[in-house]
Amino acid sequence: METLDFEWPDGDFASNYGALEFPASDGPRVGPAAEGASPLAERADLLAEQADQRTGESTLPLLRLSGWEPNKQYDKNNPECIHYDFRWKISQRENIRARHVCSDTDLDLVLAPSDFWRANFQARLEALLKDEQKFPGDKYACEETIIDISIERSRQRGLKKRFKDLEIDWNIVDSHMESLSGLFSKRKKITFSMEFIFKEVISDSAMTKGKKKKQSATEAQKLQRAADAGLWTRVYKHHRCRGKHCRQGPHCWTDERGNHHRLLPRHLEEIVHHIKGSMKEGEKEEGIDIDIEMPPKILQDVLDDSRKRKAESSIDCRQCKVQVLAHSRHRDAAETTLDGDLGNVKGDRKDKLEEYCTWTLQQVESDRWREALQAANRFAMITTSKSFSKRQRSLKY
């Protein structure tokens, strides 16, 4: 077994521990133990990054307004300062939730956030507040400003702060942005976000005025409903049938000959709409004369419905007469047969008669005539039963 020689660091190691030198990543690795040392290597990279930031090596500055050249093209691939993307969003708070109004993104900015705010975005924000399409109210006030700084593919070193109104502590924002120089040098994308939450300012006079308007609108709706109800009541009462022997319905229209024609609810509704449509400007529904001549279109509809009902009634009457005549003929024939020779009938005569009565009921659809047939069938059954009894007594003696 070979003997391993360890080279211990000299005495200067204790005093120079702040500047550790780690082996390069492409150096030789010994055995599988080196594979398990990956967390140690990550820790070493983090310490090296922190050491670079402390010593100021390989750091890029945060460009201030004094050194900024507006017409210069700052190359992100060959940077001279920190670059970042700026995202902004404006919301309006309504009751509890905030409604999104507008948002946008400014890409590849180099000017420090505080200087960019004063030189550019503050004026843009004031101009947006004057846009009546986005902010239709008279006056708006910023309730809260939310700032968020995030780094691409990194959960650390971010910043999220809330400020009241527009009172932003730009020293905190600029200092944190400047501390991200090392990450930007490693091609990490930095995003600076701002969200402004506004709320409409309503004065006491405006609130009182709005309440009065709301109350007046409500009162107008109530008055309109009352007027409509009064007009409906008058129309219903005017067309209510007062004939003692009228069977058309509760509401009728009487023609020149005194004939009653039924008015359905849809007819009354059309009459009300016609009266309201004929109102003159400034005329109120309380003073409208509802005793008007029936409009031709509505009258034609009423007469058509009346003719249809009469036609259906006449068909039912003809069917009724046919059925009654048929039953009278059958009754006469039955009485004649019973008084004379009954002939040879297979089976029970009463059962046959019941079958016939059932068949006659199946030939009609009207309930009114079905009741009449049932009465006739009962009469036939009683008559037949009496005839059978007389026949039995005569045969017995």
Tab-separated table of C-alpha atoms in Angstrom:
chain	number	residue	atom	x	y	z
A	1	MET	CA	0.000	0.000	0.000
A	2	GLU	CA	1.390	3.374	-1.035
A	3	THR	CA	1.956	6.124	1.496
A	4	LEU	CA	0.137	9.417	0.781
A	5	ASP	CA	2.072	12.601	1.452
A	6	PHE	CA	-0.016	15.619	2.545
A	7	GLU	CA	1.283	19.123	1.924
A	8	TRP	CA	-0.051	21.351	4.673
A	9	PRO	CA	-0.357	25.097	4.045
A	10	ASP	CA	2.292	27.341	5.509
A	11	GLY	CA	1.771	29.771	8.325
A	12	ASP	CA	0.541	32.522	6.014
A	13	PHE	CA	-2.659	30.566	5.388
A	14	ALA	CA	-4.289	31.722	8.592
A	15	SER	CA	-3.748	35.387	7.829
A	16	ASN	CA	-4.732	35.175	4.133
A	17	TYR	CA	-7.856	33.031	4.408
A	18	GLY	CA	-9.972	35.770	2.863
A	19	ALA	CA	-8.365	35.221	-0.560
A	20	LEU	CA	-8.770	31.532	-1.092
A	21	GLU	CA	-7.668	30.044	-4.387
A	22	PHE	CA	-9.785	27.193	-5.647
A	23	PRO	CA	-8.579	24.693	-8.246
A	24	ALA	CA	-9.733	25.246	-11.789
A	25	SER	CA	-12.713	23.221	-13.004
A	26	ASP	CA	-10.612	21.574	-15.738
A	27	GLY	CA	-8.008	20.263	-13.294
A	28	PRO	CA	-7.530	16.564	-12.612
A	29	ARG	CA	-9.975	14.802	-10.344
A	30	VAL	CA	-9.045	11.886	-8.189
A	31	GLY	CA	-11.450	8.963	-7.741
A	32	PRO	CA	-15.187	8.970	-7.095
A	33	ALA	CA	-14.811	11.225	-4.086
A	34	ALA	CA	-14.514	14.191	-6.425
A	35	GLU	CA	-18.006	13.485	-7.794
A	36	GLY	CA	-19.539	13.896	-4.362
A	37	ALA	CA	-17.814	17.263	-3.958
A	38	SER	CA	-20.215	19.133	-6.301
A	39	PRO	CA	-21.973	21.008	-3.443
A	40	LEU	CA	-18.557	22.098	-2.272
A	41	ALA	CA	-17.752	23.378	-5.760
A	42	GLU	CA	-21.008	25.350	-5.881
A	43	ARG	CA	-20.222	26.840	-2.523
A	44	ALA	CA	-16.788	27.763	-3.818
A	45	ASP	CA	-18.317	29.549	-6.839
A	46	LEU	CA	-20.626	31.516	-4.558
A	47	LEU	CA	-17.732	32.535	-2.307
A	48	ALA	CA	-15.714	33.557	-5.352
A	49	GLU	CA	-18.630	35.672	-6.596
A	50	GLN	CA	-18.964	37.376	-3.238
A	51	ALA	CA	-15.211	37.934	-3.104
A	52	ASP	CA	-15.289	39.529	-6.563
A	53	GLN	CA	-18.091	41.848	-5.498
A	54	ARG	CA	-16.265	42.833	-2.314
A	55	THR	CA	-12.986	43.528	-4.044
A	56	GLY	CA	-14.689	45.323	-6.995
A	57	GLU	CA	-13.160	43.028	-9.608
A	58	SER	CA	-15.230	42.349	-12.795
A	59	THR	CA	-18.126	44.586	-11.639
A	60	LEU	CA	-20.149	46.881	-13.901
A	61	PRO	CA	-21.429	50.234	-12.635
A	62	LEU	CA	-25.017	51.458	-12.491
A	63	LEU	CA	-25.205	54.280	-14.986
A	64	ARG	CA	-26.306	57.600	-13.501
A	65	LEU	CA	-27.848	60.571	-15.239
A	66	SER	CA	-24.622	62.594	-15.145
A	67	GLY	CA	-22.769	59.992	-17.235
A	68	TRP	CA	-25.636	59.025	-19.520
A	69	GLU	CA	-25.506	59.825	-23.228
A	70	PRO	CA	-29.065	59.730	-24.669
A	71	ASN	CA	-27.976	59.241	-28.288
A	72	LYS	CA	-25.464	56.512	-27.565
A	73	GLN	CA	-26.209	52.870	-28.349
A	74	TYR	CA	-25.257	50.770	-25.326
A	75	ASP	CA	-24.304	47.258	-26.403
A	76	LYS	CA	-25.692	44.553	-24.141
A	77	ASN	CA	-23.268	41.952	-25.487
A	78	ASN	CA	-20.295	44.175	-24.707
A	79	PRO	CA	-21.664	46.008	-21.668
A	80	GLU	CA	-20.221	49.074	-20.023
A	81	CYS	CA	-22.876	49.173	-17.287
A	82	ILE	CA	-25.815	47.198	-15.920
A	83	HIS	CA	-28.692	46.545	-18.343
A	84	TYR	CA	-32.243	45.634	-17.280
A	85	ASP	CA	-35.826	45.359	-18.549
A	86	PHE	CA	-38.494	47.618	-17.072
A	87	ARG	CA	-42.071	46.363	-16.722
A	88	TRP	CA	-44.826	48.635	-15.464
A	89	LYS	CA	-48.506	48.144	-14.728
A	90	ILE	CA	-51.321	50.495	-13.689
A	91	SER	CA	-54.336	49.176	-11.765
A	92	GLN	CA	-57.446	50.829	-10.396
A	93	ARG	CA	-58.876	49.655	-7.099
A	94	GLU	CA	-62.629	49.159	-7.092
A	95	ASN	CA	-64.008	48.189	-3.682
A	96	ILE	CA	-61.532	45.437	-2.732
A	97	ARG	CA	-60.016	44.104	-5.950
A	98	ALA	CA	-57.763	46.030	-8.310
A	99	ARG	CA	-58.736	46.186	-11.990
A	100	HIS	CA	-56.007	46.135	-14.623
A	101	VAL	CA	-55.970	49.360	-16.658
A	102	CYS	CA	-52.826	49.233	-18.798
A	103	SER	CA	-49.282	47.850	-18.811
A	104	ASP	CA	-46.166	47.744	-20.987
A	105	THR	CA	-42.469	46.796	-21.032
A	106	ASP	CA	-39.387	48.913	-21.816
A	107	LEU	CA	-36.530	46.673	-22.909
A	108	ASP	CA	-32.795	47.027	-22.352
A	109	LEU	CA	-32.537	50.112	-20.151
A	110	VAL	CA	-29.211	51.308	-18.739
A	111	LEU	CA	-30.119	54.412	-16.748
A	112	ALA	CA	-30.468	53.908	-12.989
A	113	PRO	CA	-34.130	53.329	-11.936
A	114	SER	CA	-34.330	56.556	-9.917
A	115	ASP	CA	-32.923	58.654	-12.784
A	116	PHE	CA	-35.133	56.909	-15.351
A	117	TRP	CA	-38.157	57.709	-13.150
A	118	ARG	CA	-37.343	61.410	-12.944
A	119	ALA	CA	-36.170	61.858	-16.529
A	120	ASN	CA	-38.771	59.756	-18.332
A	121	PHE	CA	-41.448	57.682	-16.680
A	122	GLN	CA	-42.906	60.147	-14.175
A	123	ALA	CA	-44.088	62.410	-16.999
A	124	ARG	CA	-45.471	59.409	-18.905
A	125	LEU	CA	-47.469	58.333	-15.853
A	126	GLU	CA	-48.995	61.793	-15.456
A	127	ALA	CA	-49.994	61.788	-19.130
A	128	LEU	CA	-51.681	58.388	-18.750
A	129	LEU	CA	-53.768	59.679	-15.850
A	130	LYS	CA	-55.216	62.341	-18.165
A	131	ASP	CA	-56.495	59.723	-20.624
A	132	GLU	CA	-60.298	59.815	-20.199
A	133	GLN	CA	-60.770	56.407	-21.793
A	134	LYS	CA	-58.575	54.726	-19.190
A	135	PHE	CA	-59.477	57.049	-16.307
A	136	PRO	CA	-62.971	58.509	-16.872
A	137	GLY	CA	-63.193	60.006	-13.369
A	138	ASP	CA	-62.320	63.554	-12.370
A	139	LYS	CA	-59.396	62.820	-10.074
A	140	TYR	CA	-57.299	59.793	-9.112
A	141	ALA	CA	-54.774	59.245	-6.334
A	142	CYS	CA	-52.081	56.588	-6.056
A	143	GLU	CA	-52.685	54.379	-3.029
A	144	GLU	CA	-49.719	52.053	-3.312
A	145	THR	CA	-46.613	51.354	-5.397
A	146	ILE	CA	-45.217	47.818	-5.588
A	147	ILE	CA	-41.598	47.328	-6.716
A	148	ASP	CA	-40.197	43.946	-7.692
A	149	ILE	CA	-36.646	43.171	-8.887
A	150	SER	CA	-36.093	39.633	-10.174
A	151	ILE	CA	-33.148	37.762	-11.709
A	152	GLU	CA	-33.502	35.167	-14.427
A	153	ARG	CA	-33.113	31.548	-13.238
A	154	SER	CA	-32.403	32.638	-9.688
A	155	ARG	CA	-34.532	32.622	-6.562
A	156	GLN	CA	-32.085	34.659	-4.537
A	157	ARG	CA	-31.024	38.278	-4.544
A	158	GLY	CA	-34.502	39.477	-5.571
A	159	LEU	CA	-36.293	42.445	-4.014
A	160	LYS	CA	-39.969	43.181	-3.419
A	161	LYS	CA	-41.070	46.346	-1.622
A	162	ARG	CA	-44.332	48.224	-1.107
A	163	PHE	CA	-44.436	52.000	-0.771
A	164	LYS	CA	-47.297	54.278	0.149
A	165	ASP	CA	-48.479	56.559	-2.636
A	166	LEU	CA	-45.505	57.481	-4.844
A	167	GLU	CA	-43.115	57.919	-1.930
A	168	ILE	CA	-40.465	55.497	-3.218
A	169	ASP	CA	-37.129	55.129	-1.464
A	170	TRP	CA	-34.969	55.118	-4.580
A	171	ASN	CA	-31.757	54.608	-2.580
A	172	ILE	CA	-32.929	51.080	-1.706
A	173	VAL	CA	-33.810	50.341	-5.310
A	174	ASP	CA	-30.586	51.714	-6.811
A	175	SER	CA	-28.385	50.038	-4.202
A	176	HIS	CA	-29.976	46.654	-4.777
A	177	MET	CA	-29.748	47.037	-8.543
A	178	GLU	CA	-26.071	47.916	-8.227
A	179	SER	CA	-25.445	44.818	-6.098
A	180	LEU	CA	-26.575	42.640	-9.027
A	181	SER	CA	-23.622	43.647	-11.178
A	182	GLY	CA	-21.876	40.297	-10.738
A	183	LEU	CA	-24.971	38.363	-11.822
A	184	PHE	CA	-25.414	40.570	-14.880
A	185	SER	CA	-21.767	39.951	-15.799
A	186	LYS	CA	-22.674	36.249	-15.858
A	187	ARG	CA	-25.421	36.940	-18.418
A	188	LYS	CA	-28.242	36.850	-15.886
A	189	LYS	CA	-31.263	38.831	-17.062
A	190	ILE	CA	-32.517	41.461	-14.598
A	191	THR	CA	-36.134	42.660	-14.591
A	192	PHE	CA	-37.304	45.746	-12.708
A	193	SER	CA	-41.128	45.884	-12.242
A	194	MET	CA	-43.401	48.602	-10.879
A	195	GLU	CA	-47.151	48.401	-10.246
A	196	PHE	CA	-49.141	51.541	-9.455
A	197	ILE	CA	-52.527	51.100	-7.770
A	198	PHE	CA	-54.797	54.132	-8.152
A	199	LYS	CA	-58.209	54.924	-6.703
A	200	GLU	CA	-60.736	57.501	-7.804
A	201	VAL	CA	-61.092	60.454	-5.450
A	202	ILE	CA	-64.771	61.313	-4.922
A	203	SER	CA	-65.631	64.550	-3.153
A	204	ASP	CA	-68.541	64.910	-0.734
A	205	SER	CA	-70.507	67.087	-3.163
A	206	ALA	CA	-70.092	64.529	-5.954
A	207	MET	CA	-71.216	61.722	-3.648
A	208	THR	CA	-74.297	63.703	-2.613
A	209	LYS	CA	-75.068	64.545	-6.242
A	210	GLY	CA	-74.707	60.915	-7.260
A	211	LYS	CA	-77.030	59.789	-4.479
A	212	LYS	CA	-79.646	62.321	-5.524
A	213	LYS	CA	-79.440	61.154	-9.124
A	214	LYS	CA	-79.818	57.558	-8.054
A	215	GLN	CA	-82.818	58.375	-5.893
A	216	SER	CA	-84.484	60.404	-8.649
A	217	ALA	CA	-83.968	57.568	-11.138
A	218	THR	CA	-85.487	55.100	-8.689
A	219	GLU	CA	-88.441	57.357	-8.062
A	220	ALA	CA	-88.963	57.760	-11.811
A	221	GLN	CA	-89.007	53.986	-12.249
A	222	LYS	CA	-91.534	53.617	-9.450
A	223	LEU	CA	-93.774	56.269	-10.973
A	224	GLN	CA	-93.518	54.616	-14.390
A	225	ARG	CA	-94.473	51.221	-12.959
A	226	ALA	CA	-97.414	52.778	-11.110
A	227	ALA	CA	-98.591	54.504	-14.294
A	228	ASP	CA	-98.277	51.277	-16.297
A	229	ALA	CA	-100.208	49.374	-13.658
A	230	GLY	CA	-102.920	52.034	-13.681
A	231	LEU	CA	-103.233	51.897	-17.465
A	232	TRP	CA	-103.419	48.098	-17.458
A	233	THR	CA	-106.088	48.190	-14.761
A	234	ARG	CA	-108.186	50.676	-16.719
A	235	VAL	CA	-107.943	48.660	-19.958
A	236	TYR	CA	-108.853	45.400	-18.196
A	237	LYS	CA	-111.789	47.042	-16.459
A	238	HIS	CA	-113.026	48.723	-19.646
A	239	HIS	CA	-113.115	45.491	-21.685
A	240	ARG	CA	-114.547	43.298	-18.938
A	241	CYS	CA	-117.753	41.625	-20.165
A	242	ARG	CA	-120.920	42.591	-18.257
A	243	GLY	CA	-123.341	40.304	-20.099
A	244	LYS	CA	-125.215	37.902	-17.818
A	245	HIS	CA	-125.457	35.088	-20.334
A	246	CYS	CA	-122.097	35.583	-22.117
A	247	ARG	CA	-119.970	32.452	-22.232
A	248	GLN	CA	-117.032	33.859	-24.193
A	249	GLY	CA	-114.895	34.758	-21.193
A	250	PRO	CA	-114.168	37.518	-18.684
A	251	HIS	CA	-113.163	40.032	-21.402
A	252	CYS	CA	-115.101	40.594	-24.627
A	253	TRP	CA	-115.446	42.952	-27.546
A	254	THR	CA	-119.016	43.608	-28.747
A	255	ASP	CA	-119.616	44.252	-32.438
A	256	GLU	CA	-122.393	46.388	-34.022
A	257	ARG	CA	-124.886	43.502	-33.945
A	258	GLY	CA	-124.305	42.885	-30.258
A	259	ASN	CA	-122.278	39.696	-30.750
A	260	HIS	CA	-119.602	39.033	-28.161
A	261	HIS	CA	-116.069	38.098	-29.230
A	262	ARG	CA	-113.582	36.812	-26.683
A	263	LEU	CA	-110.503	38.940	-25.901
A	264	LEU	CA	-107.437	36.920	-24.963
A	265	PRO	CA	-104.620	38.318	-22.742
A	266	ARG	CA	-102.440	38.930	-25.796
A	267	HIS	CA	-105.207	41.049	-27.345
A	268	LEU	CA	-105.401	43.200	-24.213
A	269	GLU	CA	-101.608	43.554	-24.175
A	270	GLU	CA	-101.618	44.737	-27.787
A	271	ILE	CA	-104.333	47.280	-26.944
A	272	VAL	CA	-102.227	48.683	-24.078
A	273	HIS	CA	-99.145	48.973	-26.319
A	274	HIS	CA	-101.230	50.700	-28.997
A	275	ILE	CA	-102.520	53.251	-26.481
A	276	LYS	CA	-99.024	53.956	-25.127
A	277	GLY	CA	-97.650	54.285	-28.651
A	278	SER	CA	-100.341	56.828	-29.549
A	279	MET	CA	-99.513	59.135	-26.642
A	280	LYS	CA	-98.581	62.707	-27.491
A	281	GLU	CA	-95.556	64.492	-26.084
A	282	GLY	CA	-96.212	65.686	-22.540
A	283	GLU	CA	-99.350	63.566	-22.180
A	284	LYS	CA	-99.609	61.423	-19.051
A	285	GLU	CA	-101.047	57.927	-18.883
A	286	GLU	CA	-103.512	58.933	-16.179
A	287	GLY	CA	-105.354	61.219	-18.596
A	288	ILE	CA	-105.441	58.957	-21.666
A	289	ASP	CA	-108.844	58.042	-23.078
A	290	ILE	CA	-108.944	54.243	-23.284
A	291	ASP	CA	-112.408	54.117	-24.923
A	292	ILE	CA	-110.938	54.027	-28.409
A	293	GLU	CA	-111.878	52.287	-31.612
A	294	MET	CA	-110.347	48.853	-31.870
A	295	PRO	CA	-107.226	48.994	-34.112
A	296	PRO	CA	-107.797	47.111	-37.408
A	297	LYS	CA	-104.891	44.708	-36.894
A	298	ILE	CA	-106.021	43.709	-33.403
A	299	LEU	CA	-109.672	43.511	-34.511
A	300	GLN	CA	-108.773	41.176	-37.376
A	301	ASP	CA	-106.910	38.914	-34.954
A	302	VAL	CA	-109.909	38.858	-32.569
A	303	LEU	CA	-112.354	37.990	-35.374
A	304	ASP	CA	-110.069	35.252	-36.739
A	305	ASP	CA	-109.897	33.614	-33.323
A	306	SER	CA	-113.683	33.873	-32.966
A	307	ARG	CA	-114.251	32.198	-36.355
A	308	LYS	CA	-111.863	29.392	-35.477
A	309	ARG	CA	-113.697	28.681	-32.242
A	310	LYS	CA	-117.083	28.680	-34.004
A	311	ALA	CA	-115.789	26.302	-36.679
A	312	GLU	CA	-114.456	23.888	-34.086
A	313	SER	CA	-117.725	24.091	-32.136
A	314	SER	CA	-119.837	23.377	-35.249
A	315	ILE	CA	-117.728	20.309	-36.058
A	316	ASP	CA	-118.256	18.999	-32.548
A	317	CYS	CA	-122.021	19.629	-32.835
A	318	ARG	CA	-122.257	17.736	-36.141
A	319	GLN	CA	-120.392	14.813	-34.633
A	320	CYS	CA	-122.712	14.947	-31.648
A	321	LYS	CA	-125.838	14.866	-33.845
A	322	VAL	CA	-124.517	11.926	-35.837
A	323	GLN	CA	-123.727	10.017	-32.669
A	324	VAL	CA	-127.128	10.792	-31.121
A	325	LEU	CA	-129.002	9.709	-34.270
A	326	ALA	CA	-126.970	6.547	-34.430
A	327	HIS	CA	-127.730	5.786	-30.794
A	328	SER	CA	-131.434	6.474	-31.272
A	329	ARG	CA	-131.524	4.071	-34.210
A	330	HIS	CA	-129.683	1.450	-32.209
A	331	ARG	CA	-132.038	1.990	-29.276
A	332	ASP	CA	-135.148	1.596	-31.469
A	333	ALA	CA	-133.691	-1.479	-33.066
A	334	ALA	CA	-132.795	-2.895	-29.679
A	335	GLU	CA	-136.280	-2.288	-28.297
A	336	THR	CA	-137.857	-3.828	-31.400
A	337	THR	CA	-135.611	-6.836	-31.178
A	338	LEU	CA	-136.223	-7.309	-27.503
A	339	ASP	CA	-139.992	-7.032	-27.902
A	340	GLY	CA	-139.916	-9.449	-30.828
A	341	ASP	CA	-137.776	-12.454	-31.486
A	342	LEU	CA	-134.293	-12.047	-29.968
A	343	GLY	CA	-132.846	-14.552	-32.379
A	344	ASN	CA	-129.799	-16.692	-31.790
A	345	VAL	CA	-126.928	-14.727	-30.162
A	346	LYS	CA	-123.754	-16.525	-29.172
A	347	GLY	CA	-122.640	-15.811	-25.632
A	348	ASP	CA	-124.172	-13.688	-22.939
A	349	ARG	CA	-126.341	-10.889	-24.350
A	350	LYS	CA	-125.426	-8.479	-21.523
A	351	ASP	CA	-121.697	-8.980	-22.171
A	352	LYS	CA	-122.202	-8.271	-25.856
A	353	LEU	CA	-124.100	-5.087	-25.011
A	354	GLU	CA	-121.314	-3.927	-22.684
A	355	GLU	CA	-118.752	-4.538	-25.436
A	356	TYR	CA	-120.819	-2.423	-27.821
A	357	CYS	CA	-121.162	0.396	-25.290
A	358	THR	CA	-117.402	0.396	-24.774
A	359	TRP	CA	-116.859	0.533	-28.531
A	360	THR	CA	-119.141	3.557	-28.900
A	361	LEU	CA	-117.163	5.446	-26.238
A	362	GLN	CA	-113.953	4.816	-28.162
A	363	GLN	CA	-115.344	6.501	-31.287
A	364	VAL	CA	-115.552	9.980	-29.712
A	365	GLU	CA	-112.763	12.308	-28.498
A	366	SER	CA	-114.790	15.086	-26.858
A	367	ASP	CA	-115.252	14.628	-23.116
A	368	ARG	CA	-118.623	16.383	-23.255
A	369	TRP	CA	-120.057	13.916	-25.766
A	370	ARG	CA	-118.399	11.004	-24.011
A	371	GLU	CA	-120.471	11.823	-20.917
A	372	ALA	CA	-123.631	11.888	-23.047
A	373	LEU	CA	-122.799	8.485	-24.533
A	374	GLN	CA	-122.157	7.050	-21.098
A	375	ALA	CA	-125.634	8.195	-20.019
A	376	ALA	CA	-127.163	6.637	-23.157
A	377	ASN	CA	-125.296	3.397	-22.541
A	378	ARG	CA	-126.557	3.239	-18.977
A	379	PHE	CA	-130.115	3.750	-20.270
A	380	ALA	CA	-129.619	0.958	-22.808
A	381	MET	CA	-128.288	-1.381	-20.135
A	382	ILE	CA	-131.265	-0.674	-17.864
A	383	THR	CA	-133.782	-1.113	-20.711
A	384	THR	CA	-132.154	-4.342	-21.838
A	385	SER	CA	-132.105	-5.696	-18.303
A	386	LYS	CA	-135.837	-5.015	-17.894
A	387	SER	CA	-136.607	-6.664	-21.255
A	388	PHE	CA	-134.614	-9.739	-20.283
A	389	SER	CA	-136.515	-9.933	-16.986
A	390	LYS	CA	-139.911	-9.750	-18.757
A	391	ARG	CA	-138.745	-12.408	-21.212
A	392	GLN	CA	-137.678	-14.709	-18.417
A	393	ARG	CA	-141.003	-14.312	-16.575
A	394	SER	CA	-143.059	-14.990	-19.735
A	395	LEU	CA	-141.052	-18.108	-20.493
A	396	LYS	CA	-141.472	-19.321	-16.924
A	397	TYR	CA	-145.281	-19.152	-17.011
